[in-house]
mmCIF file of the N, C-alpha and C atoms, coordinates in Angstrom:
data_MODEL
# 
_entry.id   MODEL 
# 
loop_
_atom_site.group_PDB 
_atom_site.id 
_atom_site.type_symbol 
_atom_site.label_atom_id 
_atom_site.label_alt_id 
_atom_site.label_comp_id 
_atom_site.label_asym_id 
_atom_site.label_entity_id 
_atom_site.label_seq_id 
_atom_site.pdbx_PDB_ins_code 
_atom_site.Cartn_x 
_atom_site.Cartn_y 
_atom_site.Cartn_z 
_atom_site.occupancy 
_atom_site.B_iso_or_equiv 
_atom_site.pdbx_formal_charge 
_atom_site.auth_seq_id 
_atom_site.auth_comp_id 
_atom_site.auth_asym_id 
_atom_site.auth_atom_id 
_atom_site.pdbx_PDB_model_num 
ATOM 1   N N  . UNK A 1 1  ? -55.625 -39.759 -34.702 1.00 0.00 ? 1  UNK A N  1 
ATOM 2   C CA . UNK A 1 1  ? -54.801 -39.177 -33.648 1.00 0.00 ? 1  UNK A CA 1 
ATOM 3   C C  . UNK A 1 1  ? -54.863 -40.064 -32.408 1.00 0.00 ? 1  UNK A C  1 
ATOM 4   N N  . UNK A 1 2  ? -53.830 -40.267 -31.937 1.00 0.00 ? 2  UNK A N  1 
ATOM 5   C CA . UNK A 1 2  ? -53.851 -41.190 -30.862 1.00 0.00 ? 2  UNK A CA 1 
ATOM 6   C C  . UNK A 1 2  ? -53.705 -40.475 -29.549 1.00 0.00 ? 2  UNK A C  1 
ATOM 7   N N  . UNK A 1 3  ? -54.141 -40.563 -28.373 1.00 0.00 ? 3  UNK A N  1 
ATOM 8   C CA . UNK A 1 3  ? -54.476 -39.620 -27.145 1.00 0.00 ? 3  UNK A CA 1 
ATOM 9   C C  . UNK A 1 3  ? -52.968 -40.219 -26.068 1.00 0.00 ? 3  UNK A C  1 
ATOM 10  N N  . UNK A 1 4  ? -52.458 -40.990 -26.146 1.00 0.00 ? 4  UNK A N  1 
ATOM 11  C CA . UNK A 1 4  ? -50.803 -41.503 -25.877 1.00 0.00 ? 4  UNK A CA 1 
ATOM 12  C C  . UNK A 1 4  ? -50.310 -40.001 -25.280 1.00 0.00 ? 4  UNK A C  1 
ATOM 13  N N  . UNK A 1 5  ? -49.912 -40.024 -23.899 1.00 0.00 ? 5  UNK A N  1 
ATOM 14  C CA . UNK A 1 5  ? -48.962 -38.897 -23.912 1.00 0.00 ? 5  UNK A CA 1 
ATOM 15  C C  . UNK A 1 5  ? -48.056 -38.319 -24.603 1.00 0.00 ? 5  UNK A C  1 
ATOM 16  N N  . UNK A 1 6  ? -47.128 -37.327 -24.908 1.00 0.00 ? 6  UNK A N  1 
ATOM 17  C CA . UNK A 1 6  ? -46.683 -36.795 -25.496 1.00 0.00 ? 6  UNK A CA 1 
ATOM 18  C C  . UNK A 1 6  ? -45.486 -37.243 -24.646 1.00 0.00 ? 6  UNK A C  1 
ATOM 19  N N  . UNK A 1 7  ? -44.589 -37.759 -25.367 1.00 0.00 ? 7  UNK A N  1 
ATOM 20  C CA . UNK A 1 7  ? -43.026 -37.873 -24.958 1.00 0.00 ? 7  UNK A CA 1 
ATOM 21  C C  . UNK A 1 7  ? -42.044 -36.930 -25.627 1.00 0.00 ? 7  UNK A C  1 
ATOM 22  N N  . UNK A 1 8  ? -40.813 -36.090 -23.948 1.00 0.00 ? 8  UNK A N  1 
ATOM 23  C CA . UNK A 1 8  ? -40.326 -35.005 -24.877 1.00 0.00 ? 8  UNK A CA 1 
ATOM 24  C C  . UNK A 1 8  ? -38.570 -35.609 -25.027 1.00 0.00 ? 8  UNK A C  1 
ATOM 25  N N  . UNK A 1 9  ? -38.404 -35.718 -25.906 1.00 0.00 ? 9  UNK A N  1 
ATOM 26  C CA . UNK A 1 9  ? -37.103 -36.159 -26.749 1.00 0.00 ? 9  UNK A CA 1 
ATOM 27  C C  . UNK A 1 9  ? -35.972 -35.098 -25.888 1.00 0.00 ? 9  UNK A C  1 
ATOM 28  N N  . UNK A 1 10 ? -35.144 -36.032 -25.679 1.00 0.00 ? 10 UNK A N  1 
ATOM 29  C CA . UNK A 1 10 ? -33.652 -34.806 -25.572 1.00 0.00 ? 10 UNK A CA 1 
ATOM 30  C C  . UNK A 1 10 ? -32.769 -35.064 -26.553 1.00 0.00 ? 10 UNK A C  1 
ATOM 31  N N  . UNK A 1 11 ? -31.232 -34.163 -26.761 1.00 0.00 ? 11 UNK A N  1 
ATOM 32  C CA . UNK A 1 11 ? -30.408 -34.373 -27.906 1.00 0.00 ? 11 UNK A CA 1 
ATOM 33  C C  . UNK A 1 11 ? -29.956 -35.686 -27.533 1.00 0.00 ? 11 UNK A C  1 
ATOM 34  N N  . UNK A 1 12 ? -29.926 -35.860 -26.006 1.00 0.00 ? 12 UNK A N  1 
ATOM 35  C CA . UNK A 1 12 ? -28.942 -37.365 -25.780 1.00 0.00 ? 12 UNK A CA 1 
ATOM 36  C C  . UNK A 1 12 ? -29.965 -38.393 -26.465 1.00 0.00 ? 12 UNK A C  1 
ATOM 37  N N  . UNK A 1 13 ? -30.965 -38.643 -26.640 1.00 0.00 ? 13 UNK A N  1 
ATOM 38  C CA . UNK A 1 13 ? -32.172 -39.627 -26.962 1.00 0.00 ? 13 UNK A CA 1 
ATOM 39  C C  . UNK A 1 13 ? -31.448 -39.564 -28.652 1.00 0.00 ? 13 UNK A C  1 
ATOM 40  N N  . UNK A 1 14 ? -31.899 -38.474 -29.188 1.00 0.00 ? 14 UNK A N  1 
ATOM 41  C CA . UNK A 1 14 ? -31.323 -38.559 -30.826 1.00 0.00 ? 14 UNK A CA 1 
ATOM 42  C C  . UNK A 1 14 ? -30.283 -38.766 -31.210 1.00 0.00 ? 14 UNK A C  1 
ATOM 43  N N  . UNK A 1 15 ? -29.138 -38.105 -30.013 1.00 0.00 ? 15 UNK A N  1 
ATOM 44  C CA . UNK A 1 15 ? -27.858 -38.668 -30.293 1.00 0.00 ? 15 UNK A CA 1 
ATOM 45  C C  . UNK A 1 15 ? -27.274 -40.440 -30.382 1.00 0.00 ? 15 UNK A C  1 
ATOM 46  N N  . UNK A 1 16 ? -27.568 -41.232 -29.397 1.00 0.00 ? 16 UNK A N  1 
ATOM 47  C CA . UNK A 1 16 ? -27.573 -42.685 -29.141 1.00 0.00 ? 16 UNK A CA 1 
ATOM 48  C C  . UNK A 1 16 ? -28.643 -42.804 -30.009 1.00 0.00 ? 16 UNK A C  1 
ATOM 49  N N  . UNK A 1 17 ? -29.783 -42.415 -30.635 1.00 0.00 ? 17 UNK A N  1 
ATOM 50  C CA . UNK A 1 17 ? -30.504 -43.220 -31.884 1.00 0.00 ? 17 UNK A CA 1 
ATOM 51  C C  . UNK A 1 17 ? -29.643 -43.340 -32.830 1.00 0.00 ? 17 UNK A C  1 
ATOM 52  N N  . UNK A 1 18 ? -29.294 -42.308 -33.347 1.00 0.00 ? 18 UNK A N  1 
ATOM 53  C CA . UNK A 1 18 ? -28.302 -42.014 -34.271 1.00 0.00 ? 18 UNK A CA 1 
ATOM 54  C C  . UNK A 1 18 ? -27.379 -42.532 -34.337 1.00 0.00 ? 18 UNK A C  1 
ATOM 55  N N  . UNK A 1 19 ? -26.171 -42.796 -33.413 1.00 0.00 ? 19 UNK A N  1 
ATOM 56  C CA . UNK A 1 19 ? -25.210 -43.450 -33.579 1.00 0.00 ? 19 UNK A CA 1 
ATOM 57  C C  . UNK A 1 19 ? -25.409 -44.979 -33.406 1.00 0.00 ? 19 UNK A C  1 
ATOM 58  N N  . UNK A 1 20 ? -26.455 -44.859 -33.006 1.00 0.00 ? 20 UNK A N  1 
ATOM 59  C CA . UNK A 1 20 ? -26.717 -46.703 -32.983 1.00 0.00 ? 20 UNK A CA 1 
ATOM 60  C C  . UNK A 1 20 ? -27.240 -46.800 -34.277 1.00 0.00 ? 20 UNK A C  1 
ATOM 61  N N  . UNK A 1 21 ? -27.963 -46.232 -35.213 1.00 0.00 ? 21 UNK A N  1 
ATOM 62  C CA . UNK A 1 21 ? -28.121 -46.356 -36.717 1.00 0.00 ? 21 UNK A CA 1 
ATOM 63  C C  . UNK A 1 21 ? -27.191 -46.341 -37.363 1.00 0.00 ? 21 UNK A C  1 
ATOM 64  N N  . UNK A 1 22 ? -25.896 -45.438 -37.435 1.00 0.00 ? 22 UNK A N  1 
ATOM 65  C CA . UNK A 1 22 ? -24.673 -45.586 -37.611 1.00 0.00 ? 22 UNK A CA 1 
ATOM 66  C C  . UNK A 1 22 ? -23.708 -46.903 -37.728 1.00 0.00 ? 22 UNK A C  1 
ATOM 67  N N  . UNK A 1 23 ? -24.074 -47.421 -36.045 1.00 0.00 ? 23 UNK A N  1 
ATOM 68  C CA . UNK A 1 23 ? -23.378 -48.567 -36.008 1.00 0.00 ? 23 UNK A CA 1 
ATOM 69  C C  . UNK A 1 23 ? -23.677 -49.592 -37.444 1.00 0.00 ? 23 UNK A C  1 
ATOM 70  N N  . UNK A 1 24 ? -25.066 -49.606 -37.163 1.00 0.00 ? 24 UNK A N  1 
ATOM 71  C CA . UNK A 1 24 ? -25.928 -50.565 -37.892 1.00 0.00 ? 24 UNK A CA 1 
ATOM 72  C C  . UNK A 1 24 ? -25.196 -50.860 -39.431 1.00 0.00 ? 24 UNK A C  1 
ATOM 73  N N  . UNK A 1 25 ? -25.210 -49.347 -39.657 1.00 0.00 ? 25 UNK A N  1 
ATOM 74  C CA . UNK A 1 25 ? -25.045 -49.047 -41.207 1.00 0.00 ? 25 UNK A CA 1 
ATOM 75  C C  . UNK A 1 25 ? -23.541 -49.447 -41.748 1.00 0.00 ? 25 UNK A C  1 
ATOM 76  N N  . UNK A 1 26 ? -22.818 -49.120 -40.383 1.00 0.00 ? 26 UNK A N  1 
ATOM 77  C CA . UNK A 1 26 ? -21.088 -49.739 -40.753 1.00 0.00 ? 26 UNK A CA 1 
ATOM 78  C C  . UNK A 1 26 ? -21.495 -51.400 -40.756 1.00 0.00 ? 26 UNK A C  1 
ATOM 79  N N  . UNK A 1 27 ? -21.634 -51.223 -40.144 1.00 0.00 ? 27 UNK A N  1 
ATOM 80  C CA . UNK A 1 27 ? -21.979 -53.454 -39.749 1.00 0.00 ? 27 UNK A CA 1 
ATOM 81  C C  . UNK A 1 27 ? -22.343 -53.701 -41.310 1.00 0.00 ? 27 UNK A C  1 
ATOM 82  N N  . UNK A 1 28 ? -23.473 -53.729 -41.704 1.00 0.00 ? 28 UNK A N  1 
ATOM 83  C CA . UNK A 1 28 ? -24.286 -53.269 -42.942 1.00 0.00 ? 28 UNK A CA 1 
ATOM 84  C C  . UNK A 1 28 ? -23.120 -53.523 -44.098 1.00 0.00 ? 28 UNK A C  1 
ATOM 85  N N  . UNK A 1 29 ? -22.673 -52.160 -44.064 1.00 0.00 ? 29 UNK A N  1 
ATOM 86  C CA . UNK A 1 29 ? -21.626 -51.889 -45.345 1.00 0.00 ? 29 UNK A CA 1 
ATOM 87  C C  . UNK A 1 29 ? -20.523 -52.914 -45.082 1.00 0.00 ? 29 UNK A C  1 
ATOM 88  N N  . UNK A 1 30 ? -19.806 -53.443 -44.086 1.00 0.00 ? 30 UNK A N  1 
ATOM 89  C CA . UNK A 1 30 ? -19.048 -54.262 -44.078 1.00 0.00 ? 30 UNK A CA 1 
ATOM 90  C C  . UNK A 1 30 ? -18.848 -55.516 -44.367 1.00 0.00 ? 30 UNK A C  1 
ATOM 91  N N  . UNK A 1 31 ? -20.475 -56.274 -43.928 1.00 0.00 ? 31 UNK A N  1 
ATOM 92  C CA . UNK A 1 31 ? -21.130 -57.107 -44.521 1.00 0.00 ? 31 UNK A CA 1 
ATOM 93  C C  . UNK A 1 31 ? -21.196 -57.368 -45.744 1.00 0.00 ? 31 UNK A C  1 
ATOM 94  N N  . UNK A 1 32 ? -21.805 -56.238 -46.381 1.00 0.00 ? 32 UNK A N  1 
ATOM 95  C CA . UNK A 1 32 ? -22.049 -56.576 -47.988 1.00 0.00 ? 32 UNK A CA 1 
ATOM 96  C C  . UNK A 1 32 ? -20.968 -56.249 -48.893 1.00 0.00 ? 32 UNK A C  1 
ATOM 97  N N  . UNK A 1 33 ? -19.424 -55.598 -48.184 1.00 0.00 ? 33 UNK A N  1 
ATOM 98  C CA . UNK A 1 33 ? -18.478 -56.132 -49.036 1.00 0.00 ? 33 UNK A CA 1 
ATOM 99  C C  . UNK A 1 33 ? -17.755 -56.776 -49.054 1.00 0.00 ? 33 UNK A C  1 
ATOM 100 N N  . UNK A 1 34 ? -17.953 -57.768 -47.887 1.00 0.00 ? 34 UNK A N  1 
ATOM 101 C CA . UNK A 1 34 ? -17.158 -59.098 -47.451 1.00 0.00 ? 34 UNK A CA 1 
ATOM 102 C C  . UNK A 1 34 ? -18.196 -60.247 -48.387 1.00 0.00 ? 34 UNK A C  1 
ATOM 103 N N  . UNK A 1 35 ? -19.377 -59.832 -48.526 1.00 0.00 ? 35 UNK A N  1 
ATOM 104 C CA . UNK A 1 35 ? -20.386 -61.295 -49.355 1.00 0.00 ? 35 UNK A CA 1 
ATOM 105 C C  . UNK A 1 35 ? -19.848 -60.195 -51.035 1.00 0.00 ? 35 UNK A C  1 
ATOM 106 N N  . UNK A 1 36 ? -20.296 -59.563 -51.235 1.00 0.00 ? 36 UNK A N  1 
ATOM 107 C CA . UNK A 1 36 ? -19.755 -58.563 -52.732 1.00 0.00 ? 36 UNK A CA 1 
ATOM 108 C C  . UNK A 1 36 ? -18.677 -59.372 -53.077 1.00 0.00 ? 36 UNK A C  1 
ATOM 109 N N  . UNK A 1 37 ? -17.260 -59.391 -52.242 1.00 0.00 ? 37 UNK A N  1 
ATOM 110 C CA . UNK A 1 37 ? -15.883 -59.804 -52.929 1.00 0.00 ? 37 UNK A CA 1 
ATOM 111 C C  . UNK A 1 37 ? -16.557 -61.395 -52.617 1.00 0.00 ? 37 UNK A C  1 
ATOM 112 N N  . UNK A 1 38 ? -17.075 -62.202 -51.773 1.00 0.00 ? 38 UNK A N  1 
ATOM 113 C CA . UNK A 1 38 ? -17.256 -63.773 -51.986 1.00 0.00 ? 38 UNK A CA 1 
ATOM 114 C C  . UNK A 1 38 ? -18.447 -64.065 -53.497 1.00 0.00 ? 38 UNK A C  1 
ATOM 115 N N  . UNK A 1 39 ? -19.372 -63.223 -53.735 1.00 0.00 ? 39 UNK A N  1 
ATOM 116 C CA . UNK A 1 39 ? -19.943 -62.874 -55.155 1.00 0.00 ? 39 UNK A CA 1 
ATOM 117 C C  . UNK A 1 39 ? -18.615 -63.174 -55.914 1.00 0.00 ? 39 UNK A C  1 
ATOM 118 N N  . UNK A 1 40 ? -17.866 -62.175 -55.751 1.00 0.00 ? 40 UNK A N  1 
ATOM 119 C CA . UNK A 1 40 ? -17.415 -62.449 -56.996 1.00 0.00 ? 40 UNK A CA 1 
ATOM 120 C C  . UNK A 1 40 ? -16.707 -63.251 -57.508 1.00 0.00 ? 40 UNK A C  1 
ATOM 121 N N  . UNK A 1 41 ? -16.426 -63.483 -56.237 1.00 0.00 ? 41 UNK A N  1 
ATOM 122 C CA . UNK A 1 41 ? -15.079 -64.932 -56.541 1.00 0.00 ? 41 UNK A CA 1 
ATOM 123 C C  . UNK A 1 41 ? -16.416 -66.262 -57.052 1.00 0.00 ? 41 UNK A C  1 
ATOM 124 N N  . UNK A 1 42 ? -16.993 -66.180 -56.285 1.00 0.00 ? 42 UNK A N  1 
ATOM 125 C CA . UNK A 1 42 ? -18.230 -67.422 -56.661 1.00 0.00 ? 42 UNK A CA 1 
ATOM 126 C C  . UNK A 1 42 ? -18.599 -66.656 -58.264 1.00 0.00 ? 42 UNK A C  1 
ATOM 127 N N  . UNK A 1 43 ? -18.401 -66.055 -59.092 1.00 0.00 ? 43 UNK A N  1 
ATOM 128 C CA . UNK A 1 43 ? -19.137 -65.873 -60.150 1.00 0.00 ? 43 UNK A CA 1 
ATOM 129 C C  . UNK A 1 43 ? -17.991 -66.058 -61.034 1.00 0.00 ? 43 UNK A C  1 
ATOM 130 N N  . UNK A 1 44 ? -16.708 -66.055 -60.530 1.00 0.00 ? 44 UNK A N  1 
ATOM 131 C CA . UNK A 1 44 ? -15.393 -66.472 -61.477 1.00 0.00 ? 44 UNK A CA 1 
ATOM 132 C C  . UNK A 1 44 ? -15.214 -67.758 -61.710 1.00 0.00 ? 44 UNK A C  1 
ATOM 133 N N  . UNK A 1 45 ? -15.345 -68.674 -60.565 1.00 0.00 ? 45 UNK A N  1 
ATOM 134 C CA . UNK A 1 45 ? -15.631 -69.779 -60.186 1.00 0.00 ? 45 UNK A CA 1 
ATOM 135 C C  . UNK A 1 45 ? -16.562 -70.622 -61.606 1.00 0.00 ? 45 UNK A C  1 
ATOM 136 N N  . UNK A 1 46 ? -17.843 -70.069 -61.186 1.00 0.00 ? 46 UNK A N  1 
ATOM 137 C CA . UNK A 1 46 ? -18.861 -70.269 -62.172 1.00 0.00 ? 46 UNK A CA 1 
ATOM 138 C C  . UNK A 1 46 ? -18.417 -70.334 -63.937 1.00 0.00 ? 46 UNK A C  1 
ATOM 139 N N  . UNK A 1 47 ? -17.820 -68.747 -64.150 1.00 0.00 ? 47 UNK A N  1 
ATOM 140 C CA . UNK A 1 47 ? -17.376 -68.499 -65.331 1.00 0.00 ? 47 UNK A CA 1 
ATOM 141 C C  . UNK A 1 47 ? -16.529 -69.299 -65.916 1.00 0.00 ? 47 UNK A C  1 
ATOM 142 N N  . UNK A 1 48 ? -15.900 -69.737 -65.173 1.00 0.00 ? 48 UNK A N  1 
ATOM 143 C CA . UNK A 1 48 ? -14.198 -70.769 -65.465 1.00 0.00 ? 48 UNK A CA 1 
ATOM 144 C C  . UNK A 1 48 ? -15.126 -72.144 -65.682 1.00 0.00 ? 48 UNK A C  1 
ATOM 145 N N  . UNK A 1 49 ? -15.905 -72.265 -64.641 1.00 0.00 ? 49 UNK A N  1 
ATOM 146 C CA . UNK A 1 49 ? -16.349 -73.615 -64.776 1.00 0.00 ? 49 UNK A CA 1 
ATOM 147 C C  . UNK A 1 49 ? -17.445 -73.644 -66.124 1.00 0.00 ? 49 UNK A C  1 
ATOM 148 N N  . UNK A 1 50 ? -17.903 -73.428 -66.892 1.00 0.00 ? 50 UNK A N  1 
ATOM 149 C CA . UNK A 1 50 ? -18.660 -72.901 -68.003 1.00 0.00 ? 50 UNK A CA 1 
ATOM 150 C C  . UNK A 1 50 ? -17.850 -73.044 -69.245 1.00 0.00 ? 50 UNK A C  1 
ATOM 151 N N  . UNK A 1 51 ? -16.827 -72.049 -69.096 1.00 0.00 ? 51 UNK A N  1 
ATOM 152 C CA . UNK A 1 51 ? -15.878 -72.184 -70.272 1.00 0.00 ? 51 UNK A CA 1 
ATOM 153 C C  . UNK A 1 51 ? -15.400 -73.943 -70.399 1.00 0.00 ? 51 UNK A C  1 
ATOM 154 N N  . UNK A 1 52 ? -14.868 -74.703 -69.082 1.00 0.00 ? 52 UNK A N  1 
ATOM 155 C CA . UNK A 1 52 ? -14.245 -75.725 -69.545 1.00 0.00 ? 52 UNK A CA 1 
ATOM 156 C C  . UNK A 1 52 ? -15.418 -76.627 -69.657 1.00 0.00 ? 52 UNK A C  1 
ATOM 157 N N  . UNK A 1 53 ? -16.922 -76.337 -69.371 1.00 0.00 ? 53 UNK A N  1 
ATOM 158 C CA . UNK A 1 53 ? -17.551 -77.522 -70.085 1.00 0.00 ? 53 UNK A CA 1 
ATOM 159 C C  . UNK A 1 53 ? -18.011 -77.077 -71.625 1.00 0.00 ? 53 UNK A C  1 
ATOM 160 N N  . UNK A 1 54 ? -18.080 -75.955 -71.751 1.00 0.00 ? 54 UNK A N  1 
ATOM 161 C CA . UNK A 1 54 ? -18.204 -75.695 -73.541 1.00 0.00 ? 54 UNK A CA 1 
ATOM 162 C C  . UNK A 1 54 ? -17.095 -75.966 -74.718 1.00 0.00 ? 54 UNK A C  1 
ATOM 163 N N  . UNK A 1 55 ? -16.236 -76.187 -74.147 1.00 0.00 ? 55 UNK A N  1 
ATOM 164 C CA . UNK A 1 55 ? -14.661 -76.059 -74.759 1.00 0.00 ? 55 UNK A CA 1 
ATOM 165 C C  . UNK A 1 55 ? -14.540 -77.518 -74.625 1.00 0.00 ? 55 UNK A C  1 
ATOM 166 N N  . UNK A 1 56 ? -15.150 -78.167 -73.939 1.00 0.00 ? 56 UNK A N  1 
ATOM 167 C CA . UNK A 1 56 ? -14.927 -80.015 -74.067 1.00 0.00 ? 56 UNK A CA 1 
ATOM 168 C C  . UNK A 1 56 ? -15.929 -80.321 -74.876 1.00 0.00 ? 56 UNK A C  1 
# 
């Protein structure tokens, strides 16, 4: 147990946590389906390039 005062939270404190986690999480998700669709194009890429060295 740590002897640290006790800090008392208001809704505005949880509210701005919250929506700043929010933010985070859109940023986040937007991110990983802008690299997701560059995945995949880089893995078609790959695939195509595979086929024409087995096929030679």
């Amino acid at each position: 147990m740590s002897n640290a005062p006790h800090r008392s939270y208001t809704v505005e404190d949880f509210t701005d946590l919250i929506n700043a986690r929010l933010q985070q999480l859109e940023r986040r998700k937007e991110a990983q389906q802008h690299y997701g669709s560059l995945l995949v194009v880089l893995r078609q890429q790959v695939d195509a390039y595979r086929q024409r060295r087995t096929a030679s």
